[in-house]
Coordinates of C-alpha atoms in Angstrom, one line a residue:
X1 CA -2.4 37.8 -26.4
X2 CA 0.4 36.2 -24.4
X3 CA 2.0 38.4 -21.6
X4 CA 5.7 39.5 -22.1
X5 CA 8.3 38.3 -19.7
X6 CA 9.7 40.9 -17.4
X7 CA 13.4 41.2 -17.7
X8 CA 13.8 42.5 -14.1
X9 CA 11.7 39.6 -12.7
X10 CA 13.6 37.1 -14.8
X11 CA 16.9 38.4 -13.7
X12 CA 15.8 38.5 -10.1
X13 CA 14.6 34.9 -10.3
X14 CA 17.9 33.8 -11.9
X15 CA 19.9 35.6 -9.2
X16 CA 17.8 34.0 -6.5
X17 CA 18.2 30.5 -8.0
X18 CA 21.9 31.1 -8.3
X19 CA 22.2 32.1 -4.7
X20 CA 20.1 29.2 -3.5
X21 CA 22.2 26.7 -5.7
X22 CA 25.4 28.1 -4.2
X23 CA 24.1 27.8 -0.7
X24 CA 22.9 24.3 -1.4
X25 CA 26.3 23.3 -2.9
X26 CA 28.0 24.7 0.2
X27 CA 25.8 22.6 2.5
X28 CA 26.5 19.5 0.4
X29 CA 30.3 20.2 0.5
X30 CA 30.1 20.6 4.4
X31 CA 28.2 17.3 4.5
X32 CA 30.7 15.6 2.4
X33 CA 33.5 16.8 4.6
X34 CA 31.7 15.7 7.7
X35 CA 31.2 12.2 6.2
X36 CA 34.9 12.1 5.3
X37 CA 36.0 13.0 8.8
X38 CA 33.6 10.4 10.2
X39 CA 35.2 7.8 7.9
X40 CA 38.7 8.7 9.1
X41 CA 37.7 8.5 12.8
X42 CA 35.4 5.5 12.4
X43 CA 37.7 3.3 14.7
X44 CA 36.8 5.6 17.6
X45 CA 33.2 6.5 16.5
X46 CA 32.1 2.9 16.2
X47 CA 32.9 1.9 19.8
X48 CA 31.3 5.2 20.9
X49 CA 28.1 4.3 19.0
X50 CA 28.0 0.8 20.4
X51 CA 28.7 2.1 23.9
X52 CA 25.7 4.6 23.5
X53 CA 23.4 1.8 22.4
X54 CA 24.4 -0.4 25.3
X55 CA 23.9 2.5 27.7
X56 CA 20.3 3.1 26.4
X57 CA 19.6 -0.6 27.2
X58 CA 21.2 -0.6 30.6
X59 CA 20.5 2.9 31.9
X60 CA 17.1 2.1 33.5
X61 CA 18.8 -0.4 35.9
X62 CA 21.4 2.2 36.8
X63 CA 18.8 4.8 37.3
X64 CA 16.9 2.6 39.6
X65 CA 19.9 1.9 41.7
X66 CA 20.8 5.6 41.9
X67 CA 17.3 6.5 43.0
X68 CA 17.7 4.0 45.8
X69 CA 20.7 5.9 47.1
X70 CA 23.6 4.2 45.3
X71 CA 26.6 6.2 44.4
X72 CA 27.2 6.6 40.6
X73 CA 30.3 4.6 40.4
X74 CA 29.1 1.5 42.3
X75 CA 25.8 1.6 40.4
X76 CA 27.5 1.8 37.0
X77 CA 30.0 -1.0 38.0
X78 CA 27.2 -3.3 39.2
X79 CA 25.2 -2.8 36.0
X80 CA 28.2 -3.3 33.9
X81 CA 29.2 -6.5 35.7
X82 CA 25.6 -7.8 35.5
X83 CA 25.5 -7.0 31.7
X84 CA 28.7 -9.0 31.3
X85 CA 27.3 -11.9 33.3
X86 CA 24.1 -11.9 31.4
X87 CA 25.9 -11.8 28.0
X88 CA 28.1 -14.6 29.1
X89 CA 25.1 -16.6 30.2
X90 CA 23.4 -16.1 26.8
X91 CA 26.6 -17.4 25.1
X92 CA 26.7 -20.4 27.5
X93 CA 23.0 -21.0 26.9
X94 CA 23.7 -21.3 23.3
X95 CA 27.1 -23.0 23.4
X96 CA 26.6 -25.7 26.1
X97 CA 23.5 -27.5 24.6
X98 CA 25.2 -27.4 21.1
X99 CA 28.4 -28.9 22.5
X100 CA 26.6 -31.6 24.4
X101 CA 24.8 -32.7 21.3
X102 CA 27.7 -32.0 18.8
X103 CA 28.2 -35.7 18.2
X104 CA 24.5 -36.2 17.4
X105 CA 24.6 -33.2 15.2
X106 CA 27.6 -34.3 13.3
X107 CA 26.0 -37.7 12.6
X108 CA 23.0 -36.0 11.5
X109 CA 25.0 -33.8 9.1
X110 CA 26.6 -36.8 7.5
X111 CA 23.2 -38.5 7.3
X112 CA 21.6 -35.4 5.8
X113 CA 24.3 -35.1 3.1
X114 CA 23.7 -38.8 2.2
X115 CA 20.0 -38.1 2.0
X116 CA 20.6 -35.1 -0.3
X117 CA 22.9 -37.3 -2.5
X118 CA 20.2 -40.0 -2.7
X119 CA 17.7 -37.3 -3.6
X120 CA 19.9 -35.7 -6.2
X121 CA 20.6 -39.1 -7.8
X122 CA 16.9 -39.7 -8.5
X123 CA 14.5 -37.8 -10.8
X124 CA 14.2 -35.1 -11.8
X125 CA 17.9 -34.3 -11.3
X126 CA 19.4 -37.8 -12.0
X127 CA 22.8 -36.7 -10.9
X128 CA 25.2 -39.7 -10.7
X129 CA 27.8 -40.3 -8.0
X130 CA 30.5 -39.9 -10.6
X131 CA 29.2 -36.4 -11.4
X132 CA 29.0 -35.5 -7.6
X133 CA 32.5 -36.8 -7.1
X134 CA 33.9 -34.9 -10.1
X135 CA 32.2 -31.7 -8.9
X136 CA 33.8 -32.3 -5.4
X137 CA 37.3 -32.9 -6.9
X138 CA 37.0 -29.8 -9.0
X139 CA 36.0 -27.7 -5.9
X140 CA 39.0 -29.2 -4.1
X141 CA 41.4 -28.3 -7.0
X142 CA 40.0 -24.8 -7.1
X143 CA 40.6 -24.4 -3.4
X144 CA 44.2 -25.6 -3.8
X145 CA 44.8 -23.4 -6.7
X146 CA 43.6 -20.4 -4.8
X147 CA 45.3 -21.1 -1.6
X148 CA 46.9 -17.6 -1.5
X149 CA 43.4 -15.9 -1.5
X150 CA 42.1 -18.3 1.0
X151 CA 44.9 -17.5 3.4
X152 CA 44.2 -13.8 2.8
X153 CA 40.6 -14.2 3.5
X154 CA 41.4 -16.2 6.7
X155 CA 43.8 -13.5 7.8
X156 CA 41.2 -10.8 7.1
X157 CA 38.6 -12.8 9.1
X158 CA 41.0 -13.0 12.1
X159 CA 41.7 -9.3 11.8
X160 CA 37.9 -8.6 11.7
X161 CA 37.4 -10.8 14.9
X162 CA 40.2 -9.1 16.7
X163 CA 38.9 -5.7 15.7
X164 CA 35.5 -6.7 16.9
X165 CA 36.9 -7.8 20.3
X166 CA 38.6 -4.5 20.7
X167 CA 35.4 -2.7 19.8
X168 CA 33.4 -4.7 22.4
X169 CA 36.0 -4.0 25.1
X170 CA 36.0 -0.3 24.4
X171 CA 32.2 -0.2 24.1
X172 CA 32.0 -1.8 27.6
X173 CA 34.4 0.7 29.1
X174 CA 32.5 3.6 27.5
X175 CA 29.2 2.1 28.8
X176 CA 30.5 2.2 32.3
X177 CA 31.6 5.9 32.0
X178 CA 28.4 6.8 30.4
X179 CA 26.4 5.2 33.2
X180 CA 28.6 6.8 35.8
X181 CA 29.0 10.4 34.5
X182 CA 26.3 10.8 31.9
X183 CA 23.8 12.8 34.0
X184 CA 26.5 15.5 34.5
X185 CA 27.0 15.9 30.7
X186 CA 24.1 18.2 29.9
X187 CA 24.8 20.7 32.8
X188 CA 28.5 20.8 31.8
X189 CA 27.6 21.3 28.2
X190 CA 25.3 24.2 29.0
X191 CA 28.1 25.9 30.8
X192 CA 30.6 25.5 27.9
X193 CA 28.3 27.0 25.1
X194 CA 27.6 30.6 24.5
X195 CA 24.3 32.4 24.1
X196 CA 21.3 30.4 22.8
X197 CA 23.5 27.4 22.1
X198 CA 23.6 26.8 25.9
X199 CA 19.9 26.1 25.7
X200 CA 19.3 24.7 22.2
X201 CA 22.1 22.1 22.1
X202 CA 21.3 20.4 25.5
X203 CA 17.6 20.2 24.5
X204 CA 18.3 18.6 21.2
X205 CA 20.8 16.2 22.9
X206 CA 18.2 15.2 25.4
X207 CA 15.6 14.6 22.7
X208 CA 18.2 12.6 20.7
X209 CA 18.9 10.4 23.8
X210 CA 15.2 9.7 24.3
X211 CA 14.8 8.8 20.6
X212 CA 17.9 6.5 20.7
X213 CA 16.4 4.7 23.8
X214 CA 13.1 4.3 21.9
X215 CA 15.0 2.7 19.0
X216 CA 16.8 0.1 21.2
X217 CA 13.6 -0.9 23.1
X218 CA 11.7 -1.3 19.9
X219 CA 14.4 -3.3 18.3
X220 CA 14.6 -5.5 21.5
X221 CA 10.7 -6.0 21.4
X222 CA 10.8 -7.0 17.7
X223 CA 13.5 -9.5 18.4
X224 CA 11.5 -10.9 21.3
X225 CA 8.5 -11.4 18.9
X226 CA 10.8 -13.2 16.5
X227 CA 12.2 -15.4 19.1
X228 CA 8.7 -16.3 20.6
X229 CA 7.1 -17.2 17.3
X230 CA 10.0 -19.0 15.8
X231 CA 10.7 -20.8 19.1
X232 CA 7.0 -21.9 19.2
X233 CA 7.3 -23.3 15.6
X234 CA 10.4 -25.2 16.5
X235 CA 8.9 -26.6 19.7
X236 CA 5.8 -27.9 17.9
X237 CA 8.1 -29.7 15.4
X238 CA 10.1 -31.1 18.2
X239 CA 13.4 -29.7 16.9
X240 CA 16.2 -30.0 19.4
X241 CA 18.0 -26.9 20.9
X242 CA 14.8 -24.8 20.9
X243 CA 15.9 -22.5 23.7
X244 CA 19.4 -21.8 22.2
X245 CA 17.9 -21.2 18.8
X246 CA 15.3 -18.7 20.3
X247 CA 18.1 -16.8 22.2
X248 CA 20.1 -16.7 19.0
X249 CA 17.2 -15.3 17.1
X250 CA 16.6 -12.6 19.7
X251 CA 20.3 -11.6 19.8
X252 CA 20.6 -11.6 15.9
X253 CA 17.5 -9.3 15.7
X254 CA 19.9 -6.4 16.6
X255 CA 21.8 -7.0 13.3
X256 CA 19.3 -6.4 10.5
X257 CA 19.2 -8.7 7.5
X258 CA 22.5 -10.6 8.1
X259 CA 21.4 -11.6 11.7
X260 CA 18.1 -13.0 10.6
X261 CA 19.6 -14.9 7.7
X262 CA 22.2 -16.4 10.1
X263 CA 19.7 -17.4 12.7
X264 CA 17.4 -18.9 10.2
X265 CA 20.2 -20.9 8.5
X266 CA 21.2 -22.4 11.8
X267 CA 17.6 -23.3 12.7
X268 CA 17.0 -24.9 9.3
X269 CA 20.3 -26.8 9.4
X270 CA 19.6 -28.3 12.9
X271 CA 16.1 -29.2 11.8
X272 CA 17.5 -30.9 8.7
X273 CA 20.1 -33.0 10.5
X274 CA 17.8 -34.0 13.4
X275 CA 14.2 -34.2 11.9
X276 CA 14.7 -34.6 8.2
X277 CA 14.1 -32.7 5.1
X278 CA 10.3 -32.2 5.5
X279 CA 10.6 -30.6 8.9
X280 CA 13.5 -28.5 7.7
X281 CA 11.3 -27.1 4.9
X282 CA 8.5 -26.4 7.4
X283 CA 11.0 -24.6 9.6
X284 CA 12.1 -22.6 6.6
X285 CA 8.6 -21.6 5.8
X286 CA 7.9 -20.6 9.4
X287 CA 11.1 -18.5 9.5
X288 CA 10.2 -16.8 6.2
X289 CA 6.7 -16.0 7.3
X290 CA 7.8 -14.6 10.7
X291 CA 10.5 -12.5 8.9
X292 CA 8.1 -11.2 6.5
X293 CA 5.6 -10.2 9.3
X294 CA 8.5 -8.6 11.2
X295 CA 10.0 -6.7 8.3
X296 CA 6.8 -5.4 6.7
X297 CA 4.4 -5.1 9.7
X298 CA 5.9 -5.4 13.2
X299 CA 9.1 -3.4 12.8
X300 CA 7.7 -0.5 10.8
X301 CA 4.7 -0.1 13.0
X302 CA 6.6 -0.3 16.3
X303 CA 9.6 1.8 15.2
X304 CA 7.4 4.4 13.5
X305 CA 5.5 4.9 16.8
X306 CA 8.5 4.8 19.0
X307 CA 10.7 7.1 16.8
X308 CA 8.1 9.4 15.4
X309 CA 8.8 8.1 11.8
X310 CA 6.4 6.9 9.2
X311 CA 6.6 3.2 8.4
X312 CA 7.7 4.0 4.8
X313 CA 10.5 6.2 6.1
X314 CA 11.7 3.3 8.3
X315 CA 11.8 0.9 5.2
X316 CA 13.5 3.4 3.0
X317 CA 16.1 4.3 5.6
X318 CA 17.0 0.6 6.1
X319 CA 17.3 0.1 2.3
X320 CA 19.4 3.2 1.8
X321 CA 21.7 2.4 4.8
X322 CA 22.2 -1.1 3.7
X323 CA 23.1 0.0 0.1
X324 CA 25.5 2.6 1.4
X325 CA 27.3 0.9 4.3
X326 CA 26.2 -2.8 4.4
X327 CA 25.3 -4.3 7.7
X328 CA 26.5 -1.3 9.8
X329 CA 24.4 1.0 7.5
X330 CA 21.3 -1.2 8.0
X331 CA 21.9 -1.2 11.8
X332 CA 22.4 2.6 12.0
X333 CA 20.0 3.8 9.4
X334 CA 16.8 4.0 11.5
X335 CA 18.3 5.7 14.5
X336 CA 20.2 8.2 12.3
X337 CA 17.0 9.0 10.4
X338 CA 15.2 9.4 13.7
X339 CA 18.0 11.7 15.1
X340 CA 17.8 13.8 11.9
X341 CA 14.1 14.1 12.3
X342 CA 14.6 15.3 15.9
X343 CA 17.0 18.0 14.7
X344 CA 14.7 19.1 11.9
X345 CA 11.6 19.3 14.1
X346 CA 13.5 21.4 16.6
X347 CA 14.7 23.7 14.0
X348 CA 11.1 24.0 12.7
X349 CA 10.0 24.9 16.2
X350 CA 12.6 27.6 16.5
X351 CA 12.1 29.1 13.0
X352 CA 8.3 29.1 13.0
X353 CA 6.3 32.3 13.5
X354 CA 5.5 33.1 17.1
X355 CA 1.8 32.9 16.3
X356 CA 1.9 29.2 15.5
X357 CA 1.0 26.9 18.3
X358 CA 2.6 23.6 19.1
X359 CA -0.4 21.8 17.8
X360 CA 0.3 23.2 14.3
X361 CA 3.8 21.7 14.2
X362 CA 5.0 18.2 13.8
X363 CA 6.6 18.1 17.2
X364 CA 8.7 15.1 18.4
X365 CA 6.9 13.5 21.5
X366 CA 8.2 14.9 24.8
X367 CA 10.6 12.7 26.7
X368 CA 8.9 10.0 28.8
X369 CA 11.3 10.5 31.7
X370 CA 13.3 13.3 33.2
X371 CA 12.8 17.1 33.0
X372 CA 14.8 19.5 30.9
X373 CA 18.5 19.9 31.5
X374 CA 19.4 21.8 34.6
X375 CA 16.0 20.9 36.3
X376 CA 15.7 19.2 39.6
X377 CA 16.4 15.7 38.2
X378 CA 19.1 15.4 35.6
X379 CA 19.2 11.6 35.7
X380 CA 19.0 11.1 31.9
X381 CA 22.5 10.5 30.6
X382 CA 23.4 12.0 27.3
X383 CA 27.1 11.3 26.9
X384 CA 29.2 13.1 24.4

C-alpha cells in the first residue's frame, strides 16, 4: 500500500523551494547589474586589466630591485622603461627583416599567385583565365558598389587602432603605478574595511594576485613552446624570417584563437612565396599539429596545474568566454574562472565546520612568495 503524502511536509518543501528560487533570482539579478556596470565602465576597466596583466609579468624584476635597496619609484620607472625597450625591440625584430626582404617577398607573392592560377587552370578544377578575370572584375565591381561600407569599415578600423593605442598608454601608466605603490595596497585596504572584511578581503585579494601571476606565467610558457616547435620546423624547411616568425608566434600566444590563426597565416604565406606550395603545406601541417598539441595537451595541463583548475574547466571556460565576448572573452575566460575558484574555495573554508581539517577541503595552493598581508614583507602588489 503506497504511503500518503504529508500536506505539512509538502507545503514546507514548496515554501523552501520558493525561498531558494527567490534568493537565486536575486543573486542572478545582482550579477546582471554587475555585468551591466562592467560594460558601461569597460573603457576604464580594460586598461586596468591590461595593466594588471603587465604588472604580473614585470613585478619579479621590480621586486628584485627593491630587495637590492632601490626606492619604489626608480625601480618601477626602470622596469617600465626596460619593458618599453624590450617591446620596441621585439617589434623591430619582426619589422626590420621583413622590410629588408619586402622586395623579395613581393616578387614571391606575384609568383605564388601565378602558380595558383596555373594550378587552377589544370585538372581537376580546369578554371580558365577568362573565368578568373571575370571573377576578379565582379569582385572589383562589388567593392566599388559598396564603397560606403568599405569607408565605414576603414573608419571603424582606424578608431579601433586609436582606441588600442590609448589603452596601451593607459595600461603602461597603470603598470608603473602598480609597480610603485602596489605593496602598500593591502595594508591600506585592511585599514579601510570594518570587522572581518579587514582580514577576508585582503587575503582573497592576495590569493587572486598569485593566481593571476600563475596564469600569465603559464601563458608565456605555452607561447614559448609554440615558438620553439614552429621555429624549428621553419628552420628545417629553410623558410626565411624564422626568428621574426618565432617571436610573432610567442607574442600572439597571449591572444587565444585569433593570435594563433594570424601567426600561422603569416608563416604559411611566407613559406608559400619563398619556398613554394609543397613547403607551405608542410608548414601548415606543422602549425596545425603544434596548435592541436598546445590547445588539447600543453595549455590545459599547464594552466590546470598553475591555476588549480581541471583541464576540462579550462577548455570549457575558453569556449564559453569566446562565445560570449569574442577574443577578449577568450583571453579573460581562464583567469576569471581561476579567480572565481579562489573566491569559492575561500568561502568554503570560512563556511565549513570547525572540525574539518584543511586536508578535507579543496584549498587553493598557498602563495609561492610573500607572507600574509600586514606581515614583515608585503612586497606582493595587489593593486585595486
